[in-house]
Coordinates of C-alpha atoms in Angstrom, one line a residue:
M1 CA -9.1 3.3 -41.5
S2 CA -9.0 1.4 -37.7
G3 CA -10.7 -2.2 -37.2
V4 CA -11.0 -1.0 -34.0
T5 CA -14.0 1.8 -33.1
R6 CA -13.4 4.2 -30.9
L7 CA -16.3 3.0 -28.7
E8 CA -14.3 -0.5 -28.7
K9 CA -12.0 1.5 -27.3
Q10 CA -13.9 3.3 -24.4
G11 CA -15.4 -0.6 -23.7
R12 CA -12.4 -2.2 -23.3
L13 CA -11.2 0.6 -20.8
R14 CA -14.0 0.2 -19.2
R15 CA -13.3 -3.2 -18.3
L16 CA -10.0 -3.1 -17.8
L17 CA -11.2 -0.2 -14.9
G18 CA -13.6 -2.7 -13.6
R19 CA -11.0 -5.7 -13.1
L20 CA -8.3 -3.2 -11.5
S21 CA -11.7 -2.0 -8.9
S22 CA -12.6 -5.8 -8.3
S23 CA -8.8 -6.5 -8.0
Q24 CA -8.3 -3.8 -5.6
E25 CA -11.7 -5.1 -2.9
D26 CA -9.9 -8.4 -3.4
L27 CA -6.7 -7.1 -2.7
L28 CA -8.5 -5.1 0.5
S29 CA -10.3 -8.2 1.6
A30 CA -7.4 -10.8 1.8
E31 CA -5.1 -8.0 3.5
L32 CA -8.3 -8.3 6.4
R33 CA -8.3 -12.3 6.9
R34 CA -4.7 -11.6 6.9
D35 CA -5.1 -9.1 9.4
T36 CA -7.9 -11.1 11.6
E37 CA -5.4 -14.9 11.5
D38 CA -2.6 -12.8 12.8
S39 CA -4.7 -11.1 15.8
G40 CA -5.9 -14.6 16.8
C41 CA -9.5 -13.6 15.9
T42 CA -11.8 -15.7 15.2
R43 CA -13.4 -15.3 11.5
I44 CA -16.5 -13.6 11.1
C45 CA -18.2 -15.8 8.7
D46 CA -17.4 -18.9 11.1
C47 CA -19.3 -17.4 13.8
G48 CA -22.3 -19.1 15.4
D49 CA -25.4 -17.7 17.0
R50 CA -24.6 -17.8 20.6
Q51 CA -21.2 -17.9 20.6
I52 CA -18.7 -15.8 22.0
V53 CA -16.2 -14.4 20.1
K54 CA -13.3 -12.1 19.7
V55 CA -13.1 -10.5 16.1
A56 CA -11.3 -8.2 14.0
G57 CA -12.3 -6.3 11.4
T58 CA -12.4 -2.6 9.7
L59 CA -15.7 -0.5 10.1
R60 CA -17.7 0.0 7.0
T61 CA -20.4 2.4 8.4
V62 CA -21.6 3.7 11.5
T63 CA -24.1 5.4 12.5
Q64 CA -26.7 6.3 14.8
R65 CA -30.5 4.6 15.3
P66 CA -32.8 4.5 18.3
R67 CA -34.1 0.6 19.1
A68 CA -37.1 0.7 20.9
G69 CA -37.2 4.5 22.0
V70 CA -32.9 4.0 23.0
P71 CA -30.4 6.0 21.5
A72 CA -27.9 3.3 19.6
L73 CA -24.9 3.7 17.6
E74 CA -24.7 0.7 15.1
A75 CA -21.3 0.1 12.5
E76 CA -20.6 -2.6 10.8
L77 CA -17.8 -4.6 11.2
F78 CA -15.5 -6.2 7.7
D79 CA -12.6 -8.7 8.3
G80 CA -12.5 -9.5 5.1
S81 CA -15.3 -13.2 5.0
A82 CA -18.5 -11.2 6.2
P83 CA -19.5 -8.0 7.4
L84 CA -21.0 -8.2 11.4
D85 CA -23.4 -5.3 13.1
V86 CA -21.9 -3.5 16.2
V87 CA -24.2 -2.7 18.5
W88 CA -23.6 -0.3 21.9
L89 CA -27.1 0.6 23.2
G90 CA -27.2 3.8 25.1
R91 CA -24.5 6.0 23.3
R92 CA -24.8 8.2 20.3
S93 CA -21.3 8.4 19.5
I94 CA -18.3 7.1 20.9
A95 CA -14.9 8.4 20.1
G96 CA -12.6 6.6 17.8
I97 CA -15.9 4.8 16.1
E98 CA -15.9 6.1 12.9
P99 CA -15.4 4.7 9.5
G100 CA -12.4 3.1 7.7
R101 CA -11.2 2.3 12.2
R102 CA -10.0 -0.6 12.6
L103 CA -10.7 -2.6 15.8
I104 CA -11.1 -5.5 17.8
A105 CA -14.7 -6.3 19.4
S106 CA -15.5 -9.4 21.6
G107 CA -18.7 -10.6 23.3
R108 CA -21.9 -12.6 22.4
I109 CA -23.0 -13.2 19.1
A110 CA -26.6 -13.0 18.5
M111 CA -28.4 -13.5 15.0
N112 CA -30.6 -10.2 14.1
R113 CA -32.2 -10.9 10.3
G114 CA -30.0 -13.2 9.2
R115 CA -27.0 -11.6 10.2
P116 CA -24.6 -11.1 13.3
V117 CA -24.9 -9.1 15.9
L118 CA -22.4 -7.7 18.8
F119 CA -24.4 -6.0 21.2
N120 CA -22.3 -4.0 23.7
P121 CA -18.9 -5.5 22.7
R122 CA -15.7 -5.2 24.3
Y123 CA -13.4 -3.1 21.8
E124 CA -9.4 -2.3 21.4
L125 CA -8.9 0.4 18.9
R126 CA -6.1 -0.5 16.2
P127 CA -3.7 2.8 15.7
I128 CA -4.5 4.5 12.5
G129 CA -2.4 4.3 9.7
Q130 CA -0.5 1.0 10.6
D131 CA -1.0 -2.1 9.8
S132 CA -1.1 -5.3 11.7
G133 CA 2.9 -6.5 10.9
Q134 CA 4.2 -3.3 11.5
E135 CA 5.3 -1.1 15.0

């Protein structure tokens, strides 16, 4: 009779898979931080209220949410250090603005409920399927 039960083996497997998935998230965050540094942008965690910044990251979510009766396209940009809300007022959609897309955005930071927000930023879409160091 074995000293290790089937339930113990399943528990070990779950812990191993949990460590692997969190390591994957850590690796993605580290890659995003490197991309931010390589593009000469400010880390989101270093952005202050009313500061003019240029940030880079990946869009995690994109939603359409009216603000004061005006259409607004909202996205969450993540650079590996912190999230940033990006809001385009008066827009229902923008070609290329979709979850998973990398972009560089610039403008003046505003704080909204403790989170940094860029309203109507200038932006540059990064090429799909290419990392920052490749051609």
